[in-house]
Amino acid sequence: MAAYRDIGYIDENGQVFIKGRMKRVISLYIGNKIYPLEVETLLENLPEIEKVVVVGEVDLDHPEAMKPCCFVSIADE
């Protein structure tokens, strides 16, 4: 299982660019499902957050499952 289900790249400056999603749901080990777009929408509505991307990452405690991982850019004041 791949660590991430998103399509993108990291440029020479280390910036991450997400181009799309291979899978639109993250399945947790307890059976619940998380939809990254829903979490991103909630977080983007906070005034302190400029950009956010939620991806699935392998849950090392439960390798057959994933867990959400958020990358957040804080807004300038």
PDB file of N, CA and C in Angstrom, residues 45-70:
ATOM      1  N   ASN A  45     -12.088  27.452   6.160  1.00  0.00           N
ATOM      2  CA  ASN A  45     -13.003  28.493   6.629  1.00  0.00           C
ATOM      3  C   ASN A  45     -12.498  29.199   7.886  1.00  0.00           C
ATOM      4  N   LEU A  46     -11.411  28.709   8.477  1.00  0.00           N
ATOM      5  CA  LEU A  46     -10.824  29.377   9.636  1.00  0.00           C
ATOM      6  C   LEU A  46      -9.966  30.541   9.140  1.00  0.00           C
ATOM      7  N   PRO A  47     -10.107  31.732   9.736  1.00  0.00           N
ATOM      8  CA  PRO A  47      -9.365  32.893   9.246  1.00  0.00           C
ATOM      9  C   PRO A  47      -7.844  32.759   9.387  1.00  0.00           C
ATOM     10  N   GLU A  48      -7.386  31.910  10.288  1.00  0.00           N
ATOM     11  CA  GLU A  48      -5.942  31.751  10.506  1.00  0.00           C
ATOM     12  C   GLU A  48      -5.275  30.882   9.438  1.00  0.00           C
ATOM     13  N   ILE A  49      -6.067  30.171   8.653  1.00  0.00           N
ATOM     14  CA  ILE A  49      -5.521  29.227   7.683  1.00  0.00           C
ATOM     15  C   ILE A  49      -5.668  29.764   6.268  1.00  0.00           C
ATOM     16  N   GLU A  50      -4.546  29.773   5.543  1.00  0.00           N
ATOM     17  CA  GLU A  50      -4.553  30.230   4.152  1.00  0.00           C
ATOM     18  C   GLU A  50      -4.849  29.083   3.196  1.00  0.00           C
ATOM     19  N   LYS A  51      -4.110  27.974   3.351  1.00  0.00           N
ATOM     20  CA  LYS A  51      -4.292  26.801   2.497  1.00  0.00           C
ATOM     21  C   LYS A  51      -4.156  25.548   3.341  1.00  0.00           C
ATOM     22  N   VAL A  52      -4.813  24.493   2.910  1.00  0.00           N
ATOM     23  CA  VAL A  52      -4.710  23.209   3.609  1.00  0.00           C
ATOM     24  C   VAL A  52      -4.900  22.079   2.609  1.00  0.00           C
ATOM     25  N   VAL A  53      -4.160  21.000   2.841  1.00  0.00           N
ATOM     26  CA  VAL A  53      -4.311  19.772   2.064  1.00  0.00           C
ATOM     27  C   VAL A  53      -4.325  18.618   3.049  1.00  0.00           C
ATOM     28  N   VAL A  54      -5.302  17.748   2.925  1.00  0.00           N
ATOM     29  CA  VAL A  54      -5.400  16.561   3.769  1.00  0.00           C
ATOM     30  C   VAL A  54      -5.115  15.349   2.898  1.00  0.00           C
ATOM     31  N   VAL A  55      -4.189  14.509   3.346  1.00  0.00           N
ATOM     32  CA  VAL A  55      -3.823  13.304   2.604  1.00  0.00           C
ATOM     33  C   VAL A  55      -3.905  12.099   3.531  1.00  0.00           C
ATOM     34  N   GLY A  56      -3.965  10.926   2.933  1.00  0.00           N
ATOM     35  CA  GLY A  56      -3.935   9.698   3.709  1.00  0.00           C
ATOM     36  C   GLY A  56      -2.511   9.203   3.860  1.00  0.00           C
ATOM     37  N   GLU A  57      -2.197   8.753   5.053  1.00  0.00           N
ATOM     38  CA  GLU A  57      -0.866   8.230   5.358  1.00  0.00           C
ATOM     39  C   GLU A  57      -1.055   6.858   6.002  1.00  0.00           C
ATOM     40  N   VAL A  58      -0.156   5.932   5.725  1.00  0.00           N
ATOM     41  CA  VAL A  58      -0.258   4.610   6.330  1.00  0.00           C
ATOM     42  C   VAL A  58      -0.199   4.750   7.846  1.00  0.00           C
ATOM     43  N   ASP A  59      -1.123   4.090   8.535  1.00  0.00           N
ATOM     44  CA  ASP A  59      -1.148   4.067   9.993  1.00  0.00           C
ATOM     45  C   ASP A  59      -0.164   2.980  10.430  1.00  0.00           C
ATOM     46  N   LEU A  60       0.985   3.369  10.957  1.00  0.00           N
ATOM     47  CA  LEU A  60       2.038   2.410  11.302  1.00  0.00           C
ATOM     48  C   LEU A  60       1.595   1.409  12.366  1.00  0.00           C
ATOM     49  N   ASP A  61       0.637   1.791  13.205  1.00  0.00           N
ATOM     50  CA  ASP A  61       0.111   0.866  14.206  1.00  0.00           C
ATOM     51  C   ASP A  61      -0.873  -0.122  13.597  1.00  0.00           C
ATOM     52  N   HIS A  62      -1.433   0.219  12.447  1.00  0.00           N
ATOM     53  CA  HIS A  62      -2.415  -0.614  11.740  1.00  0.00           C
ATOM     54  C   HIS A  62      -2.122  -0.504  10.239  1.00  0.00           C
ATOM     55  N   PRO A  63      -1.093  -1.208   9.740  1.00  0.00           N
ATOM     56  CA  PRO A  63      -0.620  -1.018   8.362  1.00  0.00           C
ATOM     57  C   PRO A  63      -1.662  -1.247   7.274  1.00  0.00           C
ATOM     58  N   GLU A  64      -2.750  -1.929   7.590  1.00  0.00           N
ATOM     59  CA  GLU A  64      -3.786  -2.152   6.587  1.00  0.00           C
ATOM     60  C   GLU A  64      -4.700  -0.938   6.455  1.00  0.00           C
ATOM     61  N   ALA A  65      -4.521   0.044   7.321  1.00  0.00           N
ATOM     62  CA  ALA A  65      -5.390   1.226   7.346  1.00  0.00           C
ATOM     63  C   ALA A  65      -4.584   2.500   7.089  1.00  0.00           C
ATOM     64  N   MET A  66      -5.320   3.580   6.947  1.00  0.00           N
ATOM     65  CA  MET A  66      -4.718   4.887   6.726  1.00  0.00           C
ATOM     66  C   MET A  66      -5.114   5.812   7.882  1.00  0.00           C
ATOM     67  N   LYS A  67      -4.430   6.943   7.976  1.00  0.00           N
ATOM     68  CA  LYS A  67      -4.817   7.994   8.912  1.00  0.00           C
ATOM     69  C   LYS A  67      -4.658   9.323   8.182  1.00  0.00           C
ATOM     70  N   PRO A  68      -5.446  10.331   8.574  1.00  0.00           N
ATOM     71  CA  PRO A  68      -5.340  11.627   7.897  1.00  0.00           C
ATOM     72  C   PRO A  68      -4.098  12.385   8.340  1.00  0.00           C
ATOM     73  N   CYS A  69      -3.521  13.106   7.409  1.00  0.00           N
ATOM     74  CA  CYS A  69      -2.376  13.966   7.671  1.00  0.00           C
ATOM     75  C   CYS A  69      -2.659  15.304   6.992  1.00  0.00           C
ATOM     76  N   CYS A  70      -2.588  16.395   7.750  1.00  0.00           N
ATOM     77  CA  CYS A  70      -2.911  17.723   7.224  1.00  0.00           C
ATOM     78  C   CYS A  70      -1.638  18.551   7.027  1.00  0.00           C
TER      79      CYS A  70
END
